[in-house]
Amino acid sequence: MRCLFAIFILQAACGLVAVFAADGAKKNDTVFVPTKEWQTVKKGSPIPAGLHIRHNLQTGVTEAKLMDEDESDEKSEESIDTLQQNSLTLHPEKSLTDEESNLEKKDEPIEQAKIPFEELKAMLKKIKSDESDALLQTKNVDEAQSERKKKYRSYSELKKELEALNMNISTDSEVLTSLFSQFESYKESLTGDSMDANKVEDILEILNNLEYLIHQIDNAQLFTDMGGMAKIISPSLNSTNWEVKAEALKLLGAAVQSNPKVQLKALESDFVQKLLHMLTVHNKVEVKSRCLFALGALVRHFPAAQKALVNNGGLEVFGKILIDGQSQVQTRVLNLINDLTIERQNLKEIQDEQQRLRRTREYDLTNFEPKLLMHSYCQNLVDLMIRSLRIDSDIDDFHEVIYESMITLSFICKDDFASKKRVLLPEIQKMLIRYRDSPKINEDGENLNLHHQELLEKLRSIISEQQHDEL
């Protein structure tokens, strides 16, 4: 049967090894003299450090020899007392099975690692410091939370305070419902010959609150779904008080602005026709201006509404305003026609071909450009330009709007420009000289008329090129 050996390589750092009997036999004083050959070690004999030791687990015999040269390590400088304290006991009586060995190991006390006193002291000090820092941090967090609790109140506390003040937090839907209910009580007095001043003030406040809410797209759609066009705006537009009309027009413009769903509802409610009618019958500048604001918000980027505008004589009405309208109203007309023209010019920039063709067909159905020429809008625009150039007054933004409109419509109105070029070009030259000789300089040293001058020079260049093309 093959012998089983337990082989131990003990370095100098491990100290001496003694072989003891398992029954507690006394230590043998005989010193083992190692050689390069394996020798049997007597029971209880101490073994020098640095030997190659093997133990037969079946017979219990222990053997030792010197280490080979390539396995040798530096000898330890520790004392014999220290080596004896770190000795290993081998049991020669009989080999221990794994189970017995494990049981005895459990009974033996585990030798604790020795740590220098100063190092242990430093470790304990660090632990104490860490615990103090943790306690301080926890204290700071608790204090911060306590301060936040003092600064901010909980929802339940706020609710109790609001209840004490008889206040309720309402949603936008609830506020709209409340405003609808308030307006209903004033509806009969809207068409009276003379409205009480207090009632007018109350109605204006209701309309103003509604206008504030419906600047949000969702609220504007909710306002429409609740019947706001028929219940609020239409009765207000029929009011005998011009202030109520103007505020209702402002409300309508805010509702339809950049809101396709509400634009469609307003178109279906015939507001294009109603607004054009108000432009022709009312003389109040505020009402006309608000009317054009609402109309512009309704038809911009909405070809179907633009078609209704053209078919109901809107361009003809606009042309007449350029002849004898107030400058504030004329400015709104010029800006609206400019925007509608630019919309058509921007169609060519749509990258998707199918979308571009579809949008082009929608705008072509409006007959916008042919109707501009038919209703003499271009001719009236040139006449307005000439009149503004001849007015001996301070240069203002009204001139800038006219210049921009002339440039934008130059490809549509080129024939009308050509027919008036002999009058138009000299007047432009006079205005340019005026810009040059009488600049308006602000506190920063900037010429406020420089932009106007650049626009006018561009317009002169356009008209001159059209003249050369004709030649």
Tab-separated table of C-alpha atoms in Angstrom:
chain	number	residue	atom	x	y	z
A	1	MET	CA	0.000	0.000	0.000
A	2	ARG	CA	1.306	3.435	-0.910
A	3	CYS	CA	2.390	5.472	2.081
A	4	LEU	CA	0.833	8.817	2.684
A	5	PHE	CA	3.131	11.672	3.714
A	6	ALA	CA	2.478	15.136	5.006
A	7	ILE	CA	5.405	17.278	3.836
A	8	PHE	CA	6.281	20.497	5.615
A	9	ILE	CA	8.779	23.107	4.417
A	10	LEU	CA	9.646	25.211	7.414
A	11	GLN	CA	11.619	28.413	6.827
A	12	ALA	CA	13.840	30.114	9.357
A	13	ALA	CA	11.037	32.497	10.253
A	14	CYS	CA	8.988	29.577	11.563
A	15	GLY	CA	11.442	28.780	14.381
A	16	LEU	CA	12.162	25.302	15.858
A	17	VAL	CA	9.873	22.328	15.452
A	18	ALA	CA	9.451	19.763	18.291
A	19	VAL	CA	7.897	16.309	17.994
A	20	PHE	CA	5.621	15.554	20.992
A	21	ALA	CA	3.708	12.485	21.962
A	22	ALA	CA	-0.043	12.760	21.817
A	23	ASP	CA	-0.416	11.445	25.378
A	24	GLY	CA	1.614	14.348	26.770
A	25	ALA	CA	5.079	12.663	26.810
A	26	LYS	CA	7.935	14.836	27.975
A	27	LYS	CA	10.183	16.664	25.619
A	28	ASN	CA	13.266	14.716	24.396
A	29	ASP	CA	16.515	16.641	24.972
A	30	THR	CA	18.304	14.796	22.169
A	31	VAL	CA	19.183	17.272	19.423
A	32	PHE	CA	18.435	16.183	15.896
A	33	VAL	CA	21.428	16.591	13.567
A	34	PRO	CA	20.154	17.029	9.982
A	35	THR	CA	21.926	15.896	6.830
A	36	LYS	CA	21.125	15.960	3.154
A	37	GLU	CA	19.511	12.494	3.492
A	38	TRP	CA	16.128	11.733	5.067
A	39	GLN	CA	16.461	10.746	8.811
A	40	THR	CA	13.852	9.592	11.320
A	41	VAL	CA	13.083	12.151	14.015
A	42	LYS	CA	12.653	10.756	17.520
A	43	LYS	CA	9.537	11.591	19.447
A	44	GLY	CA	9.866	14.872	21.339
A	45	SER	CA	13.135	15.850	19.702
A	46	PRO	CA	13.440	19.504	18.692
A	47	ILE	CA	14.094	20.119	15.010
A	48	PRO	CA	16.189	23.098	13.803
A	49	ALA	CA	14.625	25.669	11.555
A	50	GLY	CA	14.874	25.587	7.778
A	51	LEU	CA	14.515	21.797	7.252
A	52	HIS	CA	12.482	19.807	4.764
A	53	ILE	CA	10.124	17.652	6.915
A	54	ARG	CA	7.719	14.872	5.960
A	55	HIS	CA	5.314	12.908	8.147
A	56	ASN	CA	3.805	9.484	7.303
A	57	LEU	CA	0.133	9.680	8.157
A	58	GLN	CA	-0.212	5.845	8.317
A	59	THR	CA	2.846	4.903	10.431
A	60	GLY	CA	3.241	8.158	12.296
A	61	VAL	CA	6.944	8.348	11.439
A	62	THR	CA	8.459	11.811	10.972
A	63	GLU	CA	11.528	12.369	8.799
A	64	ALA	CA	13.640	15.463	8.087
A	65	LYS	CA	16.617	16.588	5.997
A	66	LEU	CA	18.433	19.744	4.967
A	67	MET	CA	16.847	21.962	2.305
A	68	ASP	CA	18.318	21.916	-1.151
A	69	GLU	CA	20.440	24.946	-2.042
A	70	ASP	CA	17.881	26.422	-4.478
A	71	GLU	CA	15.159	26.161	-1.848
A	72	SER	CA	17.222	27.774	0.953
A	73	ASP	CA	16.176	31.162	2.306
A	74	GLU	CA	17.881	33.625	4.549
A	75	LYS	CA	18.172	32.485	8.150
A	76	SER	CA	16.151	34.227	10.791
A	77	GLU	CA	17.835	36.506	13.302
A	78	GLU	CA	15.166	35.823	15.907
A	79	SER	CA	16.214	34.396	19.243
A	80	ILE	CA	15.803	30.735	20.263
A	81	ASP	CA	13.133	31.774	22.764
A	82	THR	CA	11.109	33.346	20.044
A	83	LEU	CA	11.567	30.305	17.812
A	84	GLN	CA	10.413	27.992	20.554
A	85	GLN	CA	7.296	30.059	21.087
A	86	ASN	CA	6.456	29.627	17.395
A	87	SER	CA	7.120	25.844	17.350
A	88	LEU	CA	4.914	23.246	15.659
A	89	THR	CA	3.839	20.052	17.494
A	90	LEU	CA	3.606	16.801	15.518
A	91	HIS	CA	1.763	13.797	17.021
A	92	PRO	CA	3.690	10.554	16.466
A	93	GLU	CA	1.392	8.030	18.148
A	94	LYS	CA	-1.030	7.707	15.353
A	95	SER	CA	-2.141	9.589	12.293
A	96	LEU	CA	-5.182	11.689	12.769
A	97	THR	CA	-8.128	11.404	10.440
A	98	ASP	CA	-9.577	14.511	8.932
A	99	GLU	CA	-12.580	14.459	11.258
A	100	GLU	CA	-10.444	14.087	14.434
A	101	SER	CA	-8.105	16.821	13.232
A	102	ASN	CA	-11.009	19.168	12.584
A	103	LEU	CA	-12.533	18.430	16.010
A	104	GLU	CA	-9.261	19.124	17.801
A	105	LYS	CA	-8.806	22.332	15.804
A	106	LYS	CA	-12.210	23.497	16.993
A	107	ASP	CA	-11.236	22.884	20.622
A	108	GLU	CA	-7.895	24.708	20.309
A	109	PRO	CA	-7.992	28.454	21.019
A	110	ILE	CA	-7.306	30.672	18.026
A	111	GLU	CA	-4.176	32.713	18.479
A	112	GLN	CA	-4.932	36.372	17.816
A	113	ALA	CA	-2.671	38.451	15.574
A	114	LYS	CA	-0.396	40.650	17.593
A	115	ILE	CA	-0.760	44.412	16.825
A	116	PRO	CA	1.667	47.012	18.197
A	117	PHE	CA	0.164	49.112	20.966
A	118	GLU	CA	0.701	52.450	19.228
A	119	GLU	CA	-0.955	51.201	16.028
A	120	LEU	CA	-3.908	49.825	18.021
A	121	LYS	CA	-4.216	53.129	19.829
A	122	ALA	CA	-4.262	55.028	16.543
A	123	MET	CA	-6.915	52.688	15.121
A	124	LEU	CA	-9.161	53.168	18.173
A	125	LYS	CA	-8.677	56.923	17.933
A	126	LYS	CA	-9.688	56.903	14.250
A	127	ILE	CA	-12.798	54.826	14.993
A	128	LYS	CA	-13.778	57.290	17.673
A	129	SER	CA	-13.196	60.222	15.312
A	130	ASP	CA	-15.268	58.594	12.547
A	131	GLU	CA	-18.110	57.983	14.970
A	132	SER	CA	-17.975	61.629	16.073
A	133	ASP	CA	-18.037	62.839	12.462
A	134	ALA	CA	-20.987	60.566	11.700
A	135	LEU	CA	-22.869	61.864	14.736
A	136	LEU	CA	-22.066	65.475	13.768
A	137	GLN	CA	-23.202	64.893	10.184
A	138	THR	CA	-26.431	63.300	11.378
A	139	LYS	CA	-26.962	66.245	13.692
A	140	ASN	CA	-26.398	68.718	10.836
A	141	VAL	CA	-28.842	66.835	8.567
A	142	ASP	CA	-31.459	66.831	11.312
A	143	GLU	CA	-30.958	70.559	11.865
A	144	ALA	CA	-31.239	71.251	8.103
A	145	GLN	CA	-34.438	69.232	7.875
A	146	SER	CA	-35.802	71.063	10.886
A	147	GLU	CA	-35.001	74.429	9.240
A	148	ARG	CA	-36.732	73.351	6.016
A	149	LYS	CA	-39.788	72.294	7.933
A	150	LYS	CA	-39.901	75.714	9.573
A	151	LYS	CA	-39.458	77.486	6.222
A	152	TYR	CA	-41.999	75.481	4.188
A	153	ARG	CA	-45.419	74.381	5.211
A	154	SER	CA	-46.989	71.061	4.379
A	155	TYR	CA	-49.960	70.698	2.043
A	156	SER	CA	-52.275	69.941	4.957
A	157	GLU	CA	-51.147	73.111	6.755
A	158	LEU	CA	-51.647	75.230	3.644
A	159	LYS	CA	-55.057	73.704	3.067
A	160	LYS	CA	-56.140	74.523	6.612
A	161	GLU	CA	-54.903	78.106	6.279
A	162	LEU	CA	-56.681	78.571	2.931
A	163	GLU	CA	-59.863	77.120	4.373
A	164	ALA	CA	-59.563	79.568	7.238
A	165	LEU	CA	-59.392	82.372	4.651
A	166	ASN	CA	-62.345	80.890	2.724
A	167	MET	CA	-60.081	80.252	-0.264
A	168	ASN	CA	-60.212	77.264	-2.574
A	169	ILE	CA	-57.609	76.131	-5.105
A	170	SER	CA	-59.423	75.724	-8.432
A	171	THR	CA	-58.330	74.216	-11.704
A	172	ASP	CA	-58.397	76.199	-14.965
A	173	SER	CA	-61.488	74.257	-15.989
A	174	GLU	CA	-63.268	75.284	-12.816
A	175	VAL	CA	-62.224	78.910	-13.294
A	176	LEU	CA	-63.530	78.885	-16.894
A	177	THR	CA	-66.837	77.414	-15.730
A	178	SER	CA	-67.114	80.112	-13.077
A	179	LEU	CA	-66.375	82.894	-15.597
A	180	PHE	CA	-68.964	81.479	-18.018
A	181	SER	CA	-71.526	81.545	-15.218
A	182	GLN	CA	-70.649	85.128	-14.274
A	183	PHE	CA	-70.902	86.298	-17.884
A	184	GLU	CA	-74.321	84.703	-18.297
A	185	SER	CA	-75.834	87.111	-15.761
A	186	TYR	CA	-74.775	90.106	-17.889
A	187	LYS	CA	-75.759	88.776	-21.313
A	188	GLU	CA	-79.142	90.538	-21.490
A	189	SER	CA	-77.645	93.938	-20.736
A	190	LEU	CA	-75.067	93.714	-23.570
A	191	THR	CA	-77.435	94.945	-26.267
A	192	GLY	CA	-79.065	97.703	-24.213
A	193	ASP	CA	-79.063	101.297	-25.432
A	194	SER	CA	-76.984	102.448	-22.494
A	195	MET	CA	-75.037	100.055	-20.337
A	196	ASP	CA	-74.360	100.814	-16.705
A	197	ALA	CA	-70.707	101.723	-16.141
A	198	ASN	CA	-70.370	99.199	-13.316
A	199	LYS	CA	-71.719	96.418	-15.511
A	200	VAL	CA	-69.346	97.376	-18.305
A	201	GLU	CA	-66.462	97.223	-15.874
A	202	ASP	CA	-67.568	93.791	-14.635
A	203	ILE	CA	-67.922	92.432	-18.182
A	204	LEU	CA	-64.507	93.791	-19.188
A	205	GLU	CA	-62.955	92.107	-16.163
A	206	ILE	CA	-64.566	88.760	-17.086
A	207	LEU	CA	-63.338	89.024	-20.694
A	208	ASN	CA	-59.867	90.043	-19.546
A	209	ASN	CA	-59.654	87.061	-17.171
A	210	LEU	CA	-60.749	84.733	-19.958
A	211	GLU	CA	-58.135	86.199	-22.305
A	212	TYR	CA	-55.437	85.610	-19.705
A	213	LEU	CA	-56.394	81.936	-19.353
A	214	ILE	CA	-56.746	81.034	-23.022
A	215	HIS	CA	-53.218	82.070	-23.937
A	216	GLN	CA	-52.515	78.452	-23.092
A	217	ILE	CA	-53.411	76.260	-26.064
A	218	ASP	CA	-55.205	73.628	-23.977
A	219	ASN	CA	-57.326	76.255	-22.234
A	220	ALA	CA	-58.222	77.853	-25.578
A	221	GLN	CA	-59.426	74.481	-26.864
A	222	LEU	CA	-61.357	73.900	-23.645
A	223	PHE	CA	-62.916	77.359	-24.002
A	224	THR	CA	-64.032	76.404	-27.522
A	225	ASP	CA	-65.357	73.009	-26.435
A	226	MET	CA	-67.409	74.743	-23.724
A	227	GLY	CA	-69.102	76.863	-26.413
A	228	GLY	CA	-67.119	80.029	-25.765
A	229	MET	CA	-67.474	81.263	-29.357
A	230	ALA	CA	-71.271	81.315	-29.185
A	231	LYS	CA	-71.757	82.000	-25.468
A	232	ILE	CA	-69.104	84.666	-24.878
A	233	ILE	CA	-67.524	86.143	-28.035
A	234	SER	CA	-70.530	86.509	-30.349
A	235	PRO	CA	-72.761	88.237	-27.735
A	236	SER	CA	-69.879	90.569	-26.833
A	237	LEU	CA	-69.272	91.510	-30.493
A	238	ASN	CA	-72.968	92.432	-30.749
A	239	SER	CA	-72.699	94.716	-27.738
A	240	THR	CA	-73.512	98.398	-28.096
A	241	ASN	CA	-70.432	99.290	-26.045
A	242	TRP	CA	-67.267	99.650	-28.124
A	243	GLU	CA	-64.982	98.749	-25.204
A	244	VAL	CA	-66.727	95.396	-24.818
A	245	LYS	CA	-66.354	94.824	-28.571
A	246	ALA	CA	-62.635	95.616	-28.477
A	247	GLU	CA	-62.026	93.321	-25.512
A	248	ALA	CA	-63.996	90.495	-27.156
A	249	LEU	CA	-61.881	90.879	-30.326
A	250	LYS	CA	-58.741	90.640	-28.225
A	251	LEU	CA	-60.143	87.484	-26.622
A	252	LEU	CA	-60.924	85.971	-30.043
A	253	GLY	CA	-57.442	86.761	-31.367
A	254	ALA	CA	-55.787	85.165	-28.342
A	255	ALA	CA	-57.922	82.033	-28.699
A	256	VAL	CA	-57.239	81.353	-32.392
A	257	GLN	CA	-53.575	82.400	-32.474
A	258	SER	CA	-51.392	79.429	-33.545
A	259	ASN	CA	-54.191	77.059	-32.546
A	260	PRO	CA	-55.514	75.118	-35.584
A	261	LYS	CA	-58.382	73.472	-33.712
A	262	VAL	CA	-59.752	76.805	-32.515
A	263	GLN	CA	-59.081	78.408	-35.926
A	264	LEU	CA	-61.252	75.768	-37.554
A	265	LYS	CA	-64.052	76.335	-35.047
A	266	ALA	CA	-63.924	80.093	-35.630
A	267	LEU	CA	-64.022	79.579	-39.407
A	268	GLU	CA	-67.035	77.284	-39.070
A	269	SER	CA	-68.703	79.957	-36.928
A	270	ASP	CA	-68.339	82.496	-39.826
A	271	PHE	CA	-66.052	84.818	-37.890
A	272	VAL	CA	-64.150	85.803	-41.059
A	273	GLN	CA	-67.312	87.387	-42.469
A	274	LYS	CA	-68.228	88.949	-39.126
A	275	LEU	CA	-64.816	90.556	-38.713
A	276	LEU	CA	-64.785	91.949	-42.249
A	277	HIS	CA	-68.217	93.440	-41.651
A	278	MET	CA	-67.011	95.136	-38.466
A	279	LEU	CA	-64.084	96.659	-40.399
A	280	THR	CA	-66.442	98.371	-42.803
A	281	VAL	CA	-69.089	99.635	-40.376
A	282	HIS	CA	-67.107	100.777	-37.332
A	283	ASN	CA	-65.207	104.042	-37.203
A	284	LYS	CA	-63.518	103.544	-33.859
A	285	VAL	CA	-59.768	103.060	-34.409
A	286	GLU	CA	-59.440	100.754	-31.404
A	287	VAL	CA	-62.165	98.451	-32.702
A	288	LYS	CA	-60.732	98.365	-36.244
A	289	SER	CA	-57.231	97.656	-34.963
A	290	ARG	CA	-58.411	94.845	-32.665
A	291	CYS	CA	-60.549	93.511	-35.499
A	292	LEU	CA	-57.506	93.212	-37.777
A	293	PHE	CA	-55.557	91.583	-34.947
A	294	ALA	CA	-58.207	88.887	-34.560
A	295	LEU	CA	-58.575	88.458	-38.326
A	296	GLY	CA	-54.835	88.107	-38.825
A	297	ALA	CA	-54.552	85.507	-36.062
A	298	LEU	CA	-57.414	83.570	-37.634
A	299	VAL	CA	-56.126	83.408	-41.235
A	300	ARG	CA	-52.348	83.111	-40.783
A	301	HIS	CA	-51.042	79.683	-41.870
A	302	PHE	CA	-54.638	78.615	-42.515
A	303	PRO	CA	-55.337	78.506	-46.292
A	304	ALA	CA	-59.032	77.664	-45.838
A	305	ALA	CA	-59.575	80.830	-43.793
A	306	GLN	CA	-57.537	82.852	-46.319
A	307	LYS	CA	-59.806	81.576	-49.064
A	308	ALA	CA	-62.822	82.771	-47.059
A	309	LEU	CA	-61.105	86.141	-46.589
A	310	VAL	CA	-60.522	86.571	-50.340
A	311	ASN	CA	-63.973	85.300	-51.348
A	312	ASN	CA	-65.714	87.668	-48.947
A	313	GLY	CA	-63.976	90.775	-50.325
A	314	GLY	CA	-61.277	91.043	-47.705
A	315	LEU	CA	-58.593	92.271	-50.118
A	316	GLU	CA	-60.927	94.921	-51.463
A	317	VAL	CA	-61.602	96.139	-47.909
A	318	PHE	CA	-57.861	96.217	-47.235
A	319	GLY	CA	-57.208	98.241	-50.393
A	320	LYS	CA	-59.723	100.877	-49.330
A	321	ILE	CA	-58.114	101.125	-45.894
A	322	LEU	CA	-54.826	102.026	-47.610
A	323	ILE	CA	-56.558	104.955	-49.285
A	324	ASP	CA	-58.254	106.686	-46.365
A	325	GLY	CA	-57.596	104.648	-43.251
A	326	GLN	CA	-55.812	105.665	-40.064
A	327	SER	CA	-52.089	104.869	-39.936
A	328	GLN	CA	-52.550	102.446	-37.012
A	329	VAL	CA	-55.106	100.447	-39.002
A	330	GLN	CA	-53.077	100.722	-42.229
A	331	THR	CA	-50.029	99.314	-40.433
A	332	ARG	CA	-51.974	96.192	-39.412
A	333	VAL	CA	-53.217	95.712	-42.987
A	334	LEU	CA	-49.710	96.069	-44.434
A	335	ASN	CA	-48.247	93.605	-41.931
A	336	LEU	CA	-50.989	91.044	-42.583
A	337	ILE	CA	-50.601	91.160	-46.390
A	338	ASN	CA	-46.814	90.944	-45.983
A	339	ASP	CA	-47.137	87.833	-43.826
A	340	LEU	CA	-49.563	86.126	-46.219
A	341	THR	CA	-47.208	86.847	-49.121
A	342	ILE	CA	-44.175	85.494	-47.274
A	343	GLU	CA	-46.097	82.316	-46.427
A	344	ARG	CA	-46.392	81.602	-50.140
A	345	GLN	CA	-42.762	82.421	-50.789
A	346	ASN	CA	-41.672	79.975	-48.092
A	347	LEU	CA	-43.485	77.044	-49.695
A	348	LYS	CA	-40.493	76.343	-51.938
A	349	GLU	CA	-38.359	75.716	-48.839
A	350	ILE	CA	-40.395	72.661	-47.788
A	351	GLN	CA	-38.080	69.674	-48.256
A	352	ASP	CA	-40.724	66.968	-48.609
A	353	GLU	CA	-41.939	67.141	-52.214
A	354	GLN	CA	-45.394	65.678	-51.607
A	355	GLN	CA	-46.028	68.018	-48.697
A	356	ARG	CA	-44.770	70.988	-50.738
A	357	LEU	CA	-47.088	70.155	-53.649
A	358	ARG	CA	-50.051	69.627	-51.331
A	359	ARG	CA	-49.506	72.940	-49.537
A	360	THR	CA	-48.985	74.748	-52.842
A	361	ARG	CA	-52.334	73.468	-54.144
A	362	GLU	CA	-54.062	74.623	-50.947
A	363	TYR	CA	-52.652	78.141	-51.277
A	364	ASP	CA	-53.389	78.284	-55.028
A	365	LEU	CA	-57.081	77.744	-54.278
A	366	THR	CA	-57.200	81.069	-52.431
A	367	ASN	CA	-56.486	83.140	-55.630
A	368	PHE	CA	-54.597	85.520	-53.367
A	369	GLU	CA	-52.247	87.160	-55.872
A	370	PRO	CA	-54.770	87.636	-58.723
A	371	LYS	CA	-57.267	89.184	-56.311
A	372	LEU	CA	-54.632	91.583	-54.973
A	373	LEU	CA	-54.201	92.959	-58.469
A	374	MET	CA	-57.935	92.850	-59.220
A	375	HIS	CA	-58.849	94.988	-56.202
A	376	SER	CA	-56.068	97.540	-56.894
A	377	TYR	CA	-54.187	96.766	-53.713
A	378	CYS	CA	-50.820	97.289	-55.454
A	379	GLN	CA	-51.878	100.602	-56.903
A	380	ASN	CA	-53.142	101.810	-53.536
A	381	LEU	CA	-49.863	100.654	-51.934
A	382	VAL	CA	-47.767	102.738	-54.358
A	383	ASP	CA	-49.962	105.797	-53.773
A	384	LEU	CA	-49.585	105.348	-50.003
A	385	MET	CA	-45.826	105.134	-50.466
A	386	ILE	CA	-45.712	108.387	-52.414
A	387	ARG	CA	-47.901	110.202	-49.872
A	388	SER	CA	-45.731	109.017	-46.968
A	389	LEU	CA	-42.548	110.213	-48.723
A	390	ARG	CA	-44.037	113.667	-49.270
A	391	ILE	CA	-45.134	114.150	-45.671
A	392	ASP	CA	-42.813	116.578	-43.885
A	393	SER	CA	-42.768	114.871	-40.492
A	394	ASP	CA	-40.448	112.868	-38.292
A	395	ILE	CA	-39.495	109.476	-39.683
A	396	ASP	CA	-41.323	106.755	-37.799
A	397	ASP	CA	-42.001	103.008	-37.935
A	398	PHE	CA	-44.960	103.548	-40.266
A	399	HIS	CA	-42.527	104.383	-43.077
A	400	GLU	CA	-40.523	101.228	-42.344
A	401	VAL	CA	-43.631	99.039	-42.685
A	402	ILE	CA	-44.436	100.636	-46.046
A	403	TYR	CA	-40.887	100.113	-47.344
A	404	GLU	CA	-40.892	96.465	-46.294
A	405	SER	CA	-44.307	95.927	-47.891
A	406	MET	CA	-43.137	97.470	-51.175
A	407	ILE	CA	-40.079	95.180	-51.222
A	408	THR	CA	-42.066	92.053	-50.343
A	409	LEU	CA	-44.715	92.660	-53.021
A	410	SER	CA	-42.311	93.927	-55.695
A	411	PHE	CA	-42.619	90.753	-57.826
A	412	ILE	CA	-46.446	90.889	-57.670
A	413	CYS	CA	-46.842	94.645	-58.066
A	414	LYS	CA	-44.038	95.270	-60.567
A	415	ASP	CA	-46.416	96.636	-63.212
A	416	ASP	CA	-47.903	99.164	-60.797
A	417	PHE	CA	-44.433	100.136	-59.632
A	418	ALA	CA	-43.353	100.640	-63.238
A	419	SER	CA	-46.369	102.824	-64.001
A	420	LYS	CA	-45.448	105.196	-61.142
A	421	LYS	CA	-41.648	105.029	-61.375
A	422	ARG	CA	-41.253	108.581	-62.713
A	423	VAL	CA	-42.926	109.893	-59.586
A	424	LEU	CA	-41.721	107.255	-57.203
A	425	LEU	CA	-37.967	107.339	-57.880
A	426	PRO	CA	-37.535	111.136	-57.388
A	427	GLU	CA	-39.456	110.979	-54.095
A	428	ILE	CA	-37.264	108.098	-52.931
A	429	GLN	CA	-34.163	110.112	-53.819
A	430	LYS	CA	-35.428	113.104	-51.798
A	431	MET	CA	-36.052	110.884	-48.766
A	432	LEU	CA	-32.572	109.371	-49.036
A	433	ILE	CA	-31.060	112.850	-49.027
A	434	ARG	CA	-33.128	113.686	-45.981
A	435	TYR	CA	-31.865	110.566	-44.201
A	436	ARG	CA	-28.305	111.576	-45.044
A	437	ASP	CA	-28.562	115.233	-44.089
A	438	SER	CA	-30.746	114.839	-40.980
A	439	PRO	CA	-29.708	111.663	-39.191
A	440	LYS	CA	-31.368	110.785	-35.886
A	441	ILE	CA	-28.584	109.971	-33.438
A	442	ASN	CA	-29.357	108.380	-30.083
A	443	GLU	CA	-27.358	108.578	-26.849
A	444	ASP	CA	-25.088	105.729	-27.964
A	445	GLY	CA	-24.189	107.530	-31.182
A	446	GLU	CA	-26.260	105.213	-33.407
A	447	ASN	CA	-28.177	106.486	-36.422
A	448	LEU	CA	-31.793	105.417	-35.887
A	449	ASN	CA	-32.677	106.042	-39.536
A	450	LEU	CA	-29.914	103.841	-40.907
A	451	HIS	CA	-32.170	100.799	-41.265
A	452	HIS	CA	-34.861	102.875	-42.990
A	453	GLN	CA	-32.227	104.255	-45.329
A	454	GLU	CA	-31.000	100.743	-46.214
A	455	LEU	CA	-34.560	99.587	-46.970
A	456	LEU	CA	-35.209	102.597	-49.179
A	457	GLU	CA	-31.980	102.076	-51.107
A	458	LYS	CA	-32.922	98.449	-51.676
A	459	LEU	CA	-36.353	99.502	-52.938
A	460	ARG	CA	-34.822	102.075	-55.290
A	461	SER	CA	-32.538	99.365	-56.672
A	462	ILE	CA	-35.490	97.029	-57.283
A	463	ILE	CA	-37.513	99.663	-59.127
A	464	SER	CA	-34.505	100.730	-61.184
A	465	GLU	CA	-33.790	97.141	-62.247
A	466	GLN	CA	-37.422	96.695	-63.294
A	467	GLN	CA	-37.077	99.834	-65.412
A	468	HIS	CA	-33.966	98.448	-67.145
A	469	ASP	CA	-35.734	95.141	-67.789
A	470	GLU	CA	-38.505	96.980	-69.614
A	471	LEU	CA	-35.966	98.764	-71.826
